[in-house]
Rosetta silent file (secondary structure, phi, psi, omega in degrees, C-alpha in Angstrom):
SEQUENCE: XXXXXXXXXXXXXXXXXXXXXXXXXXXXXXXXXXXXXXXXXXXXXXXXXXXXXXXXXXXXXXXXXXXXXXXXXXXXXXXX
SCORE:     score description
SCORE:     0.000 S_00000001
   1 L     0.000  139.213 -160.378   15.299  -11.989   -9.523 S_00000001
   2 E  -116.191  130.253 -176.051   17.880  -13.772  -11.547 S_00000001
   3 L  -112.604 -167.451 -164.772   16.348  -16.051  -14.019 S_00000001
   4 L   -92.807   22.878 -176.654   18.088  -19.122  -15.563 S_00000001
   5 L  -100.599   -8.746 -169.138   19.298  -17.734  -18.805 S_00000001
   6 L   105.981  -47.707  160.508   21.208  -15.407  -16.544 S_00000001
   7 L   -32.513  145.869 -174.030   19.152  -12.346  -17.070 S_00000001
   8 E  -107.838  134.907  175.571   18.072  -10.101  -14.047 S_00000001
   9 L  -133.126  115.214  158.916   14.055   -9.794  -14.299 S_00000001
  10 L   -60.694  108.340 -155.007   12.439   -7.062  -13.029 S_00000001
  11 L   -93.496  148.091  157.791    9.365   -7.885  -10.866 S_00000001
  12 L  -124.297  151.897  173.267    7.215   -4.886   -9.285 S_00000001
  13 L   -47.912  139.025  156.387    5.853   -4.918   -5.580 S_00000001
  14 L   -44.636  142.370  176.514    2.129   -5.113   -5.509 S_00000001
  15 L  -106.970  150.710 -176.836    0.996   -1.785   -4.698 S_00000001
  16 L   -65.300  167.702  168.956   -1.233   -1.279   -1.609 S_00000001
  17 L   -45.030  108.725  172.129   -5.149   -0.677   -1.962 S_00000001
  18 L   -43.770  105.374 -172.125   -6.190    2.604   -2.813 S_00000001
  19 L   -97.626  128.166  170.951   -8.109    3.814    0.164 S_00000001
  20 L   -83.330  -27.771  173.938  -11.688    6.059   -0.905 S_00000001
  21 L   -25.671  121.360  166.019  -13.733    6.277    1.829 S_00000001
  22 L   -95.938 -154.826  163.893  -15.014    9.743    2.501 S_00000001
  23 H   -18.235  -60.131 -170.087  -15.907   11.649    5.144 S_00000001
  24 H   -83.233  -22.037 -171.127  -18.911   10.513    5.659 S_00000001
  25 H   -80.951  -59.246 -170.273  -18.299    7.118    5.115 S_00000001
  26 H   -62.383  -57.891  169.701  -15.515    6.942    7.792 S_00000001
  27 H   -54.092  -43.722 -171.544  -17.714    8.435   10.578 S_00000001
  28 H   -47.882  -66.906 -165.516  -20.378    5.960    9.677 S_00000001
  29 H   -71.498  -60.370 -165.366  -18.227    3.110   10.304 S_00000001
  30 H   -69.951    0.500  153.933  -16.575    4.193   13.662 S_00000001
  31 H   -70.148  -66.305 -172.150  -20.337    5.139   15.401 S_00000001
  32 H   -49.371  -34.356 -171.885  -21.457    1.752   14.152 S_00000001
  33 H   -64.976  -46.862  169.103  -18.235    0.542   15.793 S_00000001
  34 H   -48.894  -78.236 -175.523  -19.786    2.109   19.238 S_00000001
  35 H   -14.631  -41.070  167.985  -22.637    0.763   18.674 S_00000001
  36 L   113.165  -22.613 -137.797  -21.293   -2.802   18.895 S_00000001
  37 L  -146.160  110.120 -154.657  -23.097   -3.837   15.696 S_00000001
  38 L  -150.434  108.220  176.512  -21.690   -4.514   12.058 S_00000001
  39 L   -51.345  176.718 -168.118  -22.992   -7.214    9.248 S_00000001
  40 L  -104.660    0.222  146.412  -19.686   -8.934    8.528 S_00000001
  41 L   -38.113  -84.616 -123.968  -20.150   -7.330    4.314 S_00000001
  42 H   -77.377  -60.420  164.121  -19.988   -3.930    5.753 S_00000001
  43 H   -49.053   -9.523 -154.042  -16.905   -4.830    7.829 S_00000001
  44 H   -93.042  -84.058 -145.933  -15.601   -6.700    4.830 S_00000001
  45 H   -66.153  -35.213  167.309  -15.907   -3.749    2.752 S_00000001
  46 H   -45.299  -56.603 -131.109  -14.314   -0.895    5.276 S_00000001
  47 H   -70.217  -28.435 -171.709  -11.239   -2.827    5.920 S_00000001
  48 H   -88.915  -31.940  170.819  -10.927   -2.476    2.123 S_00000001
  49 H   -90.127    4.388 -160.122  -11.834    1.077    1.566 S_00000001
  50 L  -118.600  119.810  170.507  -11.318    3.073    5.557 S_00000001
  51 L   -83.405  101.792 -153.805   -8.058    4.766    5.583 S_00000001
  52 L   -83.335   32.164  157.029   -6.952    3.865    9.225 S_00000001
  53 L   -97.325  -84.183  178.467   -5.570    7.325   10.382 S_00000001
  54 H   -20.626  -33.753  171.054   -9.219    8.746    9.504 S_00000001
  55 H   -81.435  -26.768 -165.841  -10.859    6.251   11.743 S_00000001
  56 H   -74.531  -23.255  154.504   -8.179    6.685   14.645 S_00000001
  57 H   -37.443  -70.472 -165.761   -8.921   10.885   13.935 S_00000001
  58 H   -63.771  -41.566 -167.300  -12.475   10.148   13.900 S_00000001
  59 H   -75.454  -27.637  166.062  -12.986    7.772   16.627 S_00000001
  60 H   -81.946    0.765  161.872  -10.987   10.208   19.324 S_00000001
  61 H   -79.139  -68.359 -176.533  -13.317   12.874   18.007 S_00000001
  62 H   -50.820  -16.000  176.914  -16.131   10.566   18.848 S_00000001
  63 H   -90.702  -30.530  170.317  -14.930    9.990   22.162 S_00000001
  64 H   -85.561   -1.895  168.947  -14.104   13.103   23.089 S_00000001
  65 H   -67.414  -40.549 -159.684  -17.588   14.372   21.681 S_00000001
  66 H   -69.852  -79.370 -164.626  -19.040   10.964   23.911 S_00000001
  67 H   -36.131  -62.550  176.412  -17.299   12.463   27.042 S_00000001
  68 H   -38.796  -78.303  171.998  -18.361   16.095   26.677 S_00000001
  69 H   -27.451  -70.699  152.946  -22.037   14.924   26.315 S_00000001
  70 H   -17.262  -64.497 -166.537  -21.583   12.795   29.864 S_00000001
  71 H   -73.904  -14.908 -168.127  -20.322   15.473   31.405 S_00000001
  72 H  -105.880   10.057  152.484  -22.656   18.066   30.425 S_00000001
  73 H   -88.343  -36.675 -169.895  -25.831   15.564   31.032 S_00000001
  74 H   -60.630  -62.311  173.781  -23.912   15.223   34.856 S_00000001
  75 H   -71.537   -4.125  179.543  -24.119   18.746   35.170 S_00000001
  76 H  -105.857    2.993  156.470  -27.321   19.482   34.205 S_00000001
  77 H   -94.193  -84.725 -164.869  -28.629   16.703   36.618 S_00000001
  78 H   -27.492  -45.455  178.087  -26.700   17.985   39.569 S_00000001
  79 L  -120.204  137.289  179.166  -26.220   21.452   39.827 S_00000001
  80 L   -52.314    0.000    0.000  -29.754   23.245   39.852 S_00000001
């Protein structure tokens, strides 16, 4: 940015949000996400702290954990 005395002023970029969320933290929020059912705080506060490759990790874990469970309730109703 050129200012009017003629000087070049160096600005820095905002840096993004540090995301903290652990483990445990991350899984919380993408169950609850099954679930259907989130105060709008708690969503408030992931968006600021949930690093979104850990939920898209976590949440295809949870699904493919959801499926396995399906199938292996299916099979133990079916087959004798």
């Amino acid at each position: 940015m050129v200012r009017a005395d003629g000087f070049t002023q160096m600005t820095q970029e905002p840096q993004p949000p540090r995301r903290t969320a652990t483990f445990g933290q991350t899984a919380k929020a993408v169950l609850w996400s099954f679930f259907g059912v989130r105060k709008q705080s708690s969503y408030e506060q992931d968006a600021e702290s949930l690093n979104p490759v850990h939920v898209i990790v976590m949440a295809v874990v949870a699904v493919a954990a959801f499926i396995a469970i399906l199938i292996g309730i299916i099979k133990f109703i079916v087959l004798p």
